[in-house]
């Protein structure tokens, strides 16, 4: 099996937040907070560093620029490469979750994989 | 937007990103940055200054260059700081304490702050560095003729008592002399101890194995050094930080300016910088070791912590900075400001 490089958690959530629509910085922070049920709070510095890196890697692209109350606002969207990378990471996480659940089922049946 | 945020976003390079950040904070209703937020913005802003967001190599390169420029900054600040350290005092009182009842004279090995046997001009230092014996200048106090009749251990103990009575902090005397190779024992032929007071250090040495020492006499000298004041270490660290920041920002400027340049331009900025680091980094690391040693040592500094770079390491250092200049000039002449990323991908 080809090894897939693990994605950092902020990166994973940023890509996830962009799946349905293009978003600007604060929109991404809000969406990540909602999707993670408050578990992840992105700092602005972390967000834009990740966006720069993802842009350089071709996983996100600039969608459009807007001016709101005289302020610069930029929207980012997922590229095809970004969608593929997120799908691969989602599959990787699901696979290792299934493996862990299978192991746990041996000692804690209530934590085992769902069978329905 | 609040002033603290406007200041913080200046950690980022000029461009749209600053506006984007301010928009994010304004929309979030933030008025004042938290400590965590401040550190996060400074950290990622300084990283953004380097450009090439997917590259780790540029971070390593900038860190190493910052170490070198930090050393240069620390050396420069320390060198300037030494100009404000009080000079040697009149040695009459010390001579009287050390050699009561004897005529003693004081000689100085350098006219200024430093001793260099060739007495080079500033221009000569810039072209060829210093002689290998480059060090801080010292005063030597000795009785006329150099010899004192009597027993050197007894004289040493008495001299220590006189110095303590005069307010000096005196170390234990150590036995000095030739070492017997067969046994490793020292052939006791002298004593040495140090005394410190008011930012000065005295190193007193008695010897009986000096050529033409009269029977029943011993040779004695007292060398006076200036100690490194604690505030000078603080100034050196400030210089280190200023130099490191300048090196980081300079590396970032060159990196961003050549980020989208053709291969030859990128090579002409990167390769000379790497070669320069090979030449300069060892000197910087040894210099930092000297800086730390000077800060924790209670004894005289002897040589300034940047001495290696002006003596044995001078040629390598000069070549290193010429190579840095090649990188910089290439970026100035052939580099271009990085384009706005917004215009690159929008399909």
Short mmCIF file of C-alpha atoms in Angstrom, two decimals:
data_model
loop_
_atom_site.label_atom_id
_atom_site.label_comp_id
_atom_site.label_asym_id
_atom_site.label_seq_id
_atom_site.Cartn_x
_atom_site.Cartn_y
_atom_site.Cartn_z
CA UNK A 1 0.00 0.00 0.00
CA UNK A 2 1.36 3.38 -0.97
CA UNK A 3 1.96 5.56 2.07
CA UNK A 4 0.00 8.82 2.21
CA UNK A 5 1.58 11.71 4.06
CA UNK A 6 -0.56 12.71 7.03
CA UNK A 7 -2.17 16.13 6.78
CA UNK A 8 -1.88 18.57 9.68
CA UNK A 9 -5.16 19.11 11.49
CA UNK A 10 -5.56 22.84 10.63
CA UNK A 11 -4.92 21.99 6.97
CA UNK A 12 -7.51 19.25 7.04
CA UNK A 13 -10.14 21.55 8.55
CA UNK A 14 -9.37 24.43 6.20
CA UNK A 15 -9.80 22.19 3.15
CA UNK A 16 -12.97 20.76 4.65
CA UNK A 17 -14.37 24.24 5.24
CA UNK A 18 -13.88 25.07 1.56
CA UNK A 19 -15.62 21.98 0.14
CA UNK A 20 -19.07 23.51 -0.36
CA UNK A 21 -18.18 27.06 -1.28
CA UNK A 22 -15.44 29.67 -1.54
CA UNK A 23 -14.84 31.50 1.73
CA UNK A 24 -12.76 34.39 3.02
CA UNK A 25 -10.48 34.29 6.08
CA UNK A 26 -13.04 34.89 8.81
CA UNK A 27 -15.56 32.71 6.98
CA UNK A 28 -13.08 29.81 7.09
CA UNK A 29 -12.40 30.36 10.80
CA UNK A 30 -16.15 30.32 11.51
CA UNK A 31 -16.83 27.27 9.37
CA UNK A 32 -13.96 25.32 10.94
CA UNK A 33 -15.36 26.16 14.38
CA UNK A 34 -18.82 24.96 13.34
CA UNK A 35 -17.68 21.78 11.57
CA UNK A 36 -15.39 20.78 14.42
CA UNK A 37 -18.13 21.55 16.94
CA UNK A 38 -15.90 24.09 18.64
CA UNK A 39 -12.97 21.69 18.99
CA UNK A 40 -10.72 23.69 16.65
CA UNK A 41 -10.20 27.45 16.88
CA UNK A 42 -7.96 28.66 14.09
CA UNK A 43 -5.65 31.60 14.81
CA UNK A 44 -5.53 34.09 11.95
CA UNK A 45 -1.76 33.71 11.58
CA UNK A 46 -2.04 29.93 11.36
CA UNK A 47 -4.89 30.18 8.84
CA UNK A 48 -3.10 32.46 6.41
CA UNK A 49 0.19 30.55 6.68
CA UNK A 50 -1.70 27.39 5.78
CA UNK A 51 -3.53 29.14 2.93
CA UNK A 52 -0.21 30.39 1.52
CA UNK A 53 1.23 26.89 1.65
CA UNK A 54 -1.89 25.28 0.18
CA UNK A 55 -1.94 27.88 -2.58
CA UNK A 56 1.71 27.18 -3.40
CA UNK A 57 0.92 23.45 -3.50
CA UNK A 58 -2.04 24.06 -5.80
CA UNK A 59 -4.64 22.77 -3.33
CA UNK A 60 -6.51 26.06 -2.96
CA UNK A 61 -6.91 28.98 -5.35
CA UNK A 62 -7.96 32.58 -5.00
CA UNK A 63 -11.60 32.82 -6.05
CA UNK A 64 -12.16 36.59 -6.00
CA UNK A 65 -11.30 39.81 -4.22
CA UNK A 66 -13.80 42.15 -2.68
CA UNK A 67 -13.74 45.48 -0.91
CA UNK A 68 -15.98 45.58 2.18
CA UNK A 69 -16.24 48.84 4.10
CA UNK A 70 -12.91 49.82 2.59
CA UNK A 71 -11.26 46.60 3.77
CA UNK A 72 -9.57 44.01 1.55
CA UNK A 73 -11.36 40.68 1.51
CA UNK A 74 -10.20 37.68 -0.47
CA UNK A 75 -12.12 34.47 -1.09
CA UNK A 76 -10.44 31.11 -1.45
CA UNK A 77 -11.77 27.94 -3.04
CA UNK A 78 -10.72 24.32 -3.27
CA UNK A 79 -9.00 23.20 -6.48
CA UNK A 80 -9.39 19.76 -7.99
CA UNK A 81 -6.06 18.84 -6.46
CA UNK A 82 -7.30 20.08 -3.08
CA UNK A 83 -10.45 17.99 -3.37
CA UNK A 84 -8.38 14.92 -4.24
CA UNK A 85 -5.97 15.55 -1.34
CA UNK A 86 -8.84 15.96 1.11
CA UNK A 87 -10.52 12.79 -0.18
CA UNK A 88 -7.25 10.87 0.22
CA UNK A 89 -6.77 12.16 3.76
CA UNK A 90 -10.38 11.37 4.66
CA UNK A 91 -9.90 7.81 3.40
CA UNK A 92 -6.64 7.51 5.36
CA UNK A 93 -8.27 8.69 8.56
CA UNK A 94 -11.24 6.35 8.03
CA UNK A 95 -8.88 3.43 7.43
CA UNK A 96 -6.82 3.99 10.58
CA UNK A 97 -10.03 4.58 12.57
CA UNK A 98 -11.39 1.22 11.40
CA UNK A 99 -8.10 -0.45 12.33
CA UNK A 100 -8.13 1.08 15.81
CA UNK A 101 -11.81 0.20 16.30
CA UNK A 102 -11.16 -3.40 15.30
CA UNK A 103 -8.33 -3.65 17.82
CA UNK A 104 -10.42 -2.07 20.55
CA UNK A 105 -13.32 -4.45 19.86
CA UNK A 106 -11.15 -7.31 21.07
CA UNK A 107 -11.06 -5.86 24.59
CA UNK A 108 -14.06 -3.48 24.60
CA UNK A 109 -16.88 -4.82 22.36
CA UNK A 110 -18.90 -1.64 22.99
CA UNK A 111 -16.18 0.37 21.21
CA UNK A 112 -15.96 -1.97 18.20
CA UNK A 113 -16.78 -1.06 14.59
CA UNK A 114 -20.45 -0.56 13.74
CA UNK A 115 -21.97 -3.66 12.16
CA UNK A 116 -25.38 -2.38 11.11
CA UNK B 1 -8.95 48.80 13.40
CA UNK B 2 -7.03 49.09 16.67
CA UNK B 3 -3.47 50.30 16.66
CA UNK B 4 -2.00 47.09 18.17
CA UNK B 5 -3.38 45.04 15.27
CA UNK B 6 -2.13 47.59 12.74
CA UNK B 7 1.33 47.29 14.29
CA UNK B 8 1.21 43.50 14.46
CA UNK B 9 0.32 42.99 10.81
CA UNK B 10 3.50 44.84 9.94
CA UNK B 11 5.29 41.60 10.81
CA UNK B 12 4.00 40.51 7.38
CA UNK B 13 5.61 41.77 4.17
CA UNK B 14 3.90 44.73 2.50
CA UNK B 15 0.93 43.63 0.41
CA UNK B 16 -2.69 42.54 0.51
CA UNK B 17 -2.17 40.08 3.34
CA UNK B 18 -2.02 42.89 5.90
CA UNK B 19 -5.43 44.13 4.71
CA UNK B 20 -6.86 40.62 4.78
CA UNK B 21 -5.73 40.14 8.36
CA UNK B 22 -7.21 43.45 9.46
CA UNK B 23 -10.49 42.50 7.75
CA UNK B 24 -10.49 39.19 9.63
CA UNK B 25 -9.94 40.88 13.00
CA UNK B 26 -12.51 43.57 12.27
CA UNK B 27 -15.14 41.00 11.30
CA UNK B 28 -14.38 38.97 14.40
CA UNK B 29 -14.93 42.10 16.50
CA UNK B 30 -11.47 41.88 18.01
CA UNK B 31 -10.24 45.01 19.78
CA UNK B 32 -7.00 43.91 21.40
CA UNK B 33 -4.78 40.96 20.52
CA UNK B 34 -4.16 38.31 23.17
CA UNK B 35 -0.62 37.21 23.97
CA UNK B 36 -1.18 33.95 22.07
CA UNK B 37 -2.53 35.85 19.09
CA UNK B 38 0.39 38.27 19.18
CA UNK B 39 2.98 35.50 19.21
CA UNK B 40 1.09 33.65 16.47
CA UNK B 41 1.04 36.71 14.20
CA UNK B 42 4.72 37.53 14.79
CA UNK B 43 5.74 33.92 14.15
CA UNK B 44 3.73 33.49 10.96
CA UNK B 45 4.41 37.07 9.82
CA UNK B 46 8.16 36.51 10.01
CA UNK B 47 7.70 33.25 8.12
CA UNK B 48 5.64 35.05 5.47
CA UNK B 49 8.52 37.51 5.05
CA UNK B 50 10.58 34.67 3.59
CA UNK B 51 8.10 33.93 0.79
CA UNK B 52 8.18 30.40 -0.77
CA UNK B 53 5.46 29.15 1.61
CA UNK B 54 5.89 25.47 0.70
CA UNK B 55 9.67 25.49 1.26
CA UNK B 56 11.37 24.45 4.47
CA UNK B 57 14.81 25.05 3.01
CA UNK B 58 14.33 28.81 3.02
CA UNK B 59 13.53 28.70 6.75
CA UNK B 60 16.72 26.75 7.47
CA UNK B 61 18.75 29.14 5.30
CA UNK B 62 17.25 32.23 6.94
CA UNK B 63 17.86 30.81 10.42
CA UNK B 64 21.53 30.13 9.69
CA UNK B 65 22.02 33.53 8.09
CA UNK B 66 20.33 35.14 11.11
CA UNK B 67 22.86 33.36 13.35
CA UNK B 68 25.73 34.86 11.36
CA UNK B 69 24.27 38.37 11.21
CA UNK B 70 23.32 38.06 14.88
CA UNK B 71 26.97 37.41 15.68
CA UNK B 72 27.98 40.43 13.61
CA UNK B 73 25.39 42.55 15.42
CA UNK B 74 26.51 41.34 18.85
CA UNK B 75 30.16 42.03 17.97
CA UNK B 76 29.41 45.50 16.62
CA UNK B 77 27.28 46.53 19.61
CA UNK B 78 29.88 45.13 22.03
CA UNK B 79 32.70 46.91 20.24
CA UNK B 80 30.87 50.23 20.40
CA UNK B 81 29.86 49.52 24.00
CA UNK B 82 33.46 49.06 25.07
CA UNK B 83 34.07 52.69 24.17
CA UNK B 84 31.84 53.62 27.11
CA UNK B 85 33.58 51.39 29.66
CA UNK B 86 35.71 53.48 32.05
CA UNK B 87 39.41 53.41 31.22
CA UNK B 88 42.22 52.24 33.48
CA UNK B 89 42.59 54.27 36.68
CA UNK B 90 45.83 55.71 38.03
CA UNK B 91 47.80 52.75 39.35
CA UNK B 92 49.65 54.57 42.14
CA UNK B 93 47.45 53.22 44.95
CA UNK B 94 47.51 49.67 43.61
CA UNK B 95 51.31 49.79 43.26
CA UNK B 96 51.63 50.94 46.82
CA UNK B 97 49.35 48.12 48.02
CA UNK B 98 51.22 45.49 46.05
CA UNK B 99 54.77 46.70 46.49
CA UNK B 100 54.91 48.82 49.66
CA UNK B 101 58.21 50.59 50.09
CA UNK B 102 59.41 49.69 46.62
CA UNK B 103 59.64 51.74 43.48
CA UNK B 104 57.27 50.28 40.90
CA UNK B 105 56.46 51.26 37.35
CA UNK B 106 53.46 50.72 35.09
CA UNK B 107 53.64 49.89 31.39
CA UNK B 108 50.81 49.60 28.88
CA UNK B 109 50.85 47.20 25.92
CA UNK B 110 48.37 49.07 23.73
CA UNK B 111 47.50 52.71 23.18
CA UNK B 112 43.76 52.21 22.84
CA UNK B 113 41.23 49.60 23.81
CA UNK B 114 43.12 46.79 22.12
CA UNK B 115 46.64 45.50 21.76
CA UNK B 116 47.99 44.54 18.35
CA UNK B 117 51.73 44.24 18.00
CA UNK B 118 51.59 45.69 14.45
CA UNK B 119 49.51 48.75 15.47
CA UNK B 120 47.44 48.68 12.24
CA UNK B 121 45.22 51.54 11.08
CA UNK B 122 41.46 51.01 10.71
CA UNK B 123 41.94 50.72 6.94
CA UNK B 124 44.57 48.01 7.39
CA UNK B 125 42.27 46.11 9.76
CA UNK B 126 39.49 46.24 7.16
CA UNK B 127 41.84 44.89 4.50
CA UNK B 128 43.80 42.26 6.39
CA UNK B 129 42.48 41.92 9.92
CA UNK B 130 44.50 41.87 13.11
CA UNK B 131 47.66 40.08 14.17
CA UNK B 132 47.11 36.75 15.89
CA UNK B 133 47.97 38.26 19.31
CA UNK B 134 45.10 40.74 19.09
CA UNK B 135 43.60 41.17 22.55
CA UNK B 136 42.38 43.76 25.01
CA UNK B 137 45.15 46.08 26.12
CA UNK B 138 46.44 45.63 29.67
CA UNK B 139 48.61 47.43 32.20
CA UNK B 140 51.57 45.68 33.77
CA UNK B 141 52.74 46.85 37.20
CA UNK B 142 56.14 45.59 38.37
CA UNK B 143 58.78 46.61 40.85
CA UNK B 144 61.78 48.29 39.28
CA UNK B 145 64.18 45.56 38.20
CA UNK B 146 61.39 43.00 38.38
CA UNK B 147 62.79 41.04 41.35
CA UNK B 148 61.96 41.14 45.05
CA UNK B 149 64.18 39.52 47.67
CA UNK B 150 62.46 37.02 49.95
CA UNK B 151 60.22 34.00 50.00
CA UNK B 152 57.56 34.02 47.26
CA UNK B 153 54.85 31.97 49.07
CA UNK B 154 55.09 34.29 52.08
CA UNK B 155 55.07 37.40 49.87
CA UNK B 156 52.04 36.06 47.98
CA UNK B 157 50.08 35.48 51.20
CA UNK B 158 50.97 38.94 52.48
CA UNK B 159 50.03 40.58 49.17
CA UNK B 160 46.66 38.80 49.26
CA UNK B 161 46.02 40.14 52.78
CA UNK B 162 46.93 43.69 51.74
CA UNK B 163 44.60 43.52 48.73
CA UNK B 164 41.72 42.14 50.82
CA UNK B 165 42.26 44.97 53.32
CA UNK B 166 42.04 47.37 50.39
CA UNK B 167 38.65 45.97 49.29
CA UNK B 168 39.72 43.55 46.56
CA UNK B 169 38.10 40.14 46.09
CA UNK B 170 41.04 37.75 46.04
CA UNK B 171 41.17 34.19 44.69
CA UNK B 172 43.20 31.33 46.16
CA UNK B 173 46.80 31.24 44.99
CA UNK B 174 47.65 28.36 42.68
CA UNK B 175 51.04 26.72 42.38
CA UNK B 176 52.75 27.36 39.06
CA UNK B 177 55.87 25.97 37.42
CA UNK B 178 57.06 23.39 34.95
CA UNK B 179 55.20 20.05 34.85
CA UNK B 180 57.18 16.83 35.23
CA UNK B 181 56.14 14.72 32.26
CA UNK B 182 56.83 11.43 34.04
CA UNK B 183 54.64 12.13 37.07
CA UNK B 184 52.43 15.03 36.02
CA UNK B 185 53.47 16.93 39.12
CA UNK B 186 54.15 20.65 39.02
CA UNK B 187 57.63 21.79 39.96
CA UNK B 188 56.66 24.46 42.47
CA UNK B 189 58.44 27.61 41.34
CA UNK B 190 55.79 30.30 41.65
CA UNK B 191 52.28 31.38 42.68
CA UNK B 192 49.45 33.02 40.76
CA UNK B 193 46.22 34.55 41.95
CA UNK B 194 43.66 37.09 40.76
CA UNK B 195 41.99 40.00 42.49
CA UNK B 196 38.94 41.94 41.29
CA UNK B 197 37.39 45.24 42.31
CA UNK B 198 35.37 48.01 40.63
CA UNK B 199 35.36 46.38 37.20
CA UNK B 200 39.10 45.71 37.25
CA UNK B 201 41.04 42.47 37.51
CA UNK B 202 44.61 41.98 38.69
CA UNK B 203 46.53 38.82 37.87
CA UNK B 204 49.58 38.57 40.12
CA UNK B 205 52.30 36.11 39.23
CA UNK B 206 55.48 35.28 41.15
CA UNK B 207 58.18 33.15 39.53
CA UNK B 208 61.62 31.88 40.45
CA UNK B 209 62.57 30.25 37.17
CA UNK B 210 63.00 33.49 35.23
CA UNK B 211 66.47 33.81 33.70
CA UNK B 212 68.94 35.68 35.95
CA UNK B 213 66.72 35.49 39.05
CA UNK B 214 69.08 36.33 41.95
CA UNK B 215 69.39 33.67 44.62
CA UNK B 216 66.80 34.20 47.36
CA UNK B 217 64.68 36.48 45.16
CA UNK B 218 61.69 36.04 42.88
CA UNK B 219 60.25 37.79 39.85
CA UNK B 220 56.82 39.37 40.16
CA UNK B 221 54.33 41.11 37.86
CA UNK B 222 50.74 42.29 38.24
CA UNK B 223 48.67 42.57 35.07
CA UNK B 224 45.58 44.77 35.20
CA UNK B 225 42.59 44.06 32.90
CA UNK B 226 39.18 45.63 32.63
CA UNK B 227 36.31 43.22 33.34
CA UNK B 228 33.32 42.99 31.01
CA UNK B 229 30.52 44.99 32.70
CA UNK B 230 27.17 43.11 32.95
CA UNK B 231 25.43 45.87 30.98
CA UNK B 232 27.78 45.22 28.08
CA UNK B 233 26.52 41.64 27.88
CA UNK B 234 22.97 42.99 27.69
CA UNK B 235 24.06 45.37 24.91
CA UNK B 236 25.69 42.45 23.09
CA UNK B 237 22.49 40.41 23.28
CA UNK B 238 20.49 43.37 21.96
CA UNK B 239 22.98 43.59 19.10
CA UNK B 240 22.56 39.87 18.51
CA UNK B 241 18.78 40.25 18.25
CA UNK B 242 19.02 43.31 15.99
CA UNK B 243 21.54 41.60 13.73
CA UNK B 244 19.54 38.38 13.58
CA UNK B 245 16.36 40.28 12.69
CA UNK B 246 18.19 42.22 9.98
CA UNK B 247 19.59 38.98 8.56
CA UNK B 248 16.16 37.33 8.59
CA UNK B 249 14.46 40.28 6.92
CA UNK B 250 17.28 40.61 4.38
CA UNK B 251 17.05 36.92 3.52
CA UNK B 252 13.29 37.29 3.18
CA UNK B 253 13.64 40.26 0.86
CA UNK B 254 16.08 38.40 -1.39
CA UNK B 255 13.97 35.24 -1.29
CA UNK B 256 10.72 37.01 -2.22
CA UNK B 257 12.45 39.03 -4.93
CA UNK B 258 13.85 35.91 -6.59
CA UNK B 259 10.96 33.53 -5.82
CA UNK B 260 9.63 33.57 -9.38
CA UNK B 261 12.94 34.35 -11.13
CA UNK B 262 14.51 32.03 -13.67
CA UNK B 263 16.86 29.29 -12.53
CA UNK B 264 20.14 31.13 -13.10
CA UNK B 265 19.08 34.06 -10.93
CA UNK B 266 17.90 31.77 -8.16
CA UNK B 267 21.19 29.87 -8.30
CA UNK B 268 23.21 33.08 -8.16
CA UNK B 269 21.44 34.09 -4.97
CA UNK B 270 21.24 30.69 -3.28
CA UNK B 271 24.63 29.08 -3.95
CA UNK B 272 26.83 32.03 -2.87
CA UNK B 273 24.76 32.34 0.32
CA UNK B 274 25.25 28.66 1.14
CA UNK B 275 29.01 28.93 0.49
CA UNK B 276 29.16 32.04 2.66
CA UNK B 277 27.48 30.13 5.49
CA UNK B 278 30.09 27.38 5.27
CA UNK B 279 32.77 30.04 5.77
CA UNK B 280 31.01 32.16 8.39
CA UNK B 281 28.87 29.87 10.50
CA UNK B 282 31.72 28.14 12.39
CA UNK B 283 33.15 31.53 13.35
CA UNK B 284 29.75 32.72 14.51
CA UNK B 285 29.18 29.64 16.65
CA UNK B 286 32.64 29.90 18.21
CA UNK B 287 32.01 33.61 18.78
CA UNK B 288 28.74 32.86 20.60
CA UNK B 289 30.64 30.41 22.78
CA UNK B 290 33.06 33.21 23.63
CA UNK B 291 30.20 35.59 24.36
CA UNK B 292 28.62 33.12 26.79
CA UNK B 293 31.99 32.40 28.41
CA UNK B 294 32.62 36.13 28.86
CA UNK B 295 29.18 36.57 30.40
CA UNK B 296 29.56 33.78 32.98
CA UNK B 297 33.28 34.21 33.69
CA UNK B 298 34.37 36.39 36.57
CA UNK B 299 37.87 36.78 35.18
CA UNK B 300 39.35 39.17 32.64
CA UNK B 301 38.10 38.66 29.06
CA UNK B 302 41.59 38.52 27.54
CA UNK B 303 40.42 38.60 23.94
CA UNK B 304 37.10 39.99 22.68
CA UNK B 305 34.64 37.23 21.67
CA UNK B 306 34.90 38.30 18.03
CA UNK B 307 38.74 38.07 18.01
CA UNK B 308 38.85 34.90 15.89
CA UNK B 309 36.97 36.64 13.08
CA UNK B 310 39.54 39.44 12.97
CA UNK B 311 42.61 37.18 13.16
CA UNK B 312 42.74 33.59 11.89
CA UNK B 313 39.21 33.70 10.47
CA UNK B 314 39.52 37.07 8.75
CA UNK B 315 40.11 35.78 5.22
CA UNK B 316 37.21 33.32 5.39
CA UNK B 317 34.99 36.00 6.87
CA UNK B 318 35.84 38.53 4.17
CA UNK B 319 35.18 35.99 1.43
CA UNK B 320 31.91 35.03 3.13
CA UNK B 321 30.62 38.58 3.13
CA UNK B 322 31.70 39.05 -0.51
CA UNK B 323 29.58 35.98 -1.34
CA UNK B 324 26.64 37.41 0.59
CA UNK B 325 27.10 40.60 -1.43
CA UNK B 326 26.91 38.55 -4.66
CA UNK B 327 23.54 37.16 -3.54
CA UNK B 328 22.28 40.58 -2.59
CA UNK B 329 23.45 42.31 -5.76
CA UNK B 330 21.92 39.55 -7.90
CA UNK B 331 18.57 40.05 -6.15
CA UNK B 332 18.79 43.82 -6.61
CA UNK B 333 19.75 43.67 -10.28
CA UNK B 334 17.94 40.58 -11.58
CA UNK B 335 15.16 40.01 -9.05
CA UNK B 336 11.61 41.32 -9.25
CA UNK B 337 8.99 41.96 -6.58
CA UNK B 338 6.79 38.89 -6.10
CA UNK B 339 3.52 39.18 -8.08
CA UNK B 340 0.13 39.32 -6.38
CA UNK B 341 -0.92 35.71 -5.96
CA UNK B 342 -4.56 36.68 -6.61
CA UNK B 343 -3.87 37.09 -10.29
CA UNK B 344 -2.20 33.73 -10.74
CA UNK B 345 -4.95 31.13 -10.39
CA UNK B 346 -8.61 31.76 -10.97
CA UNK B 347 -9.77 29.11 -13.44
#
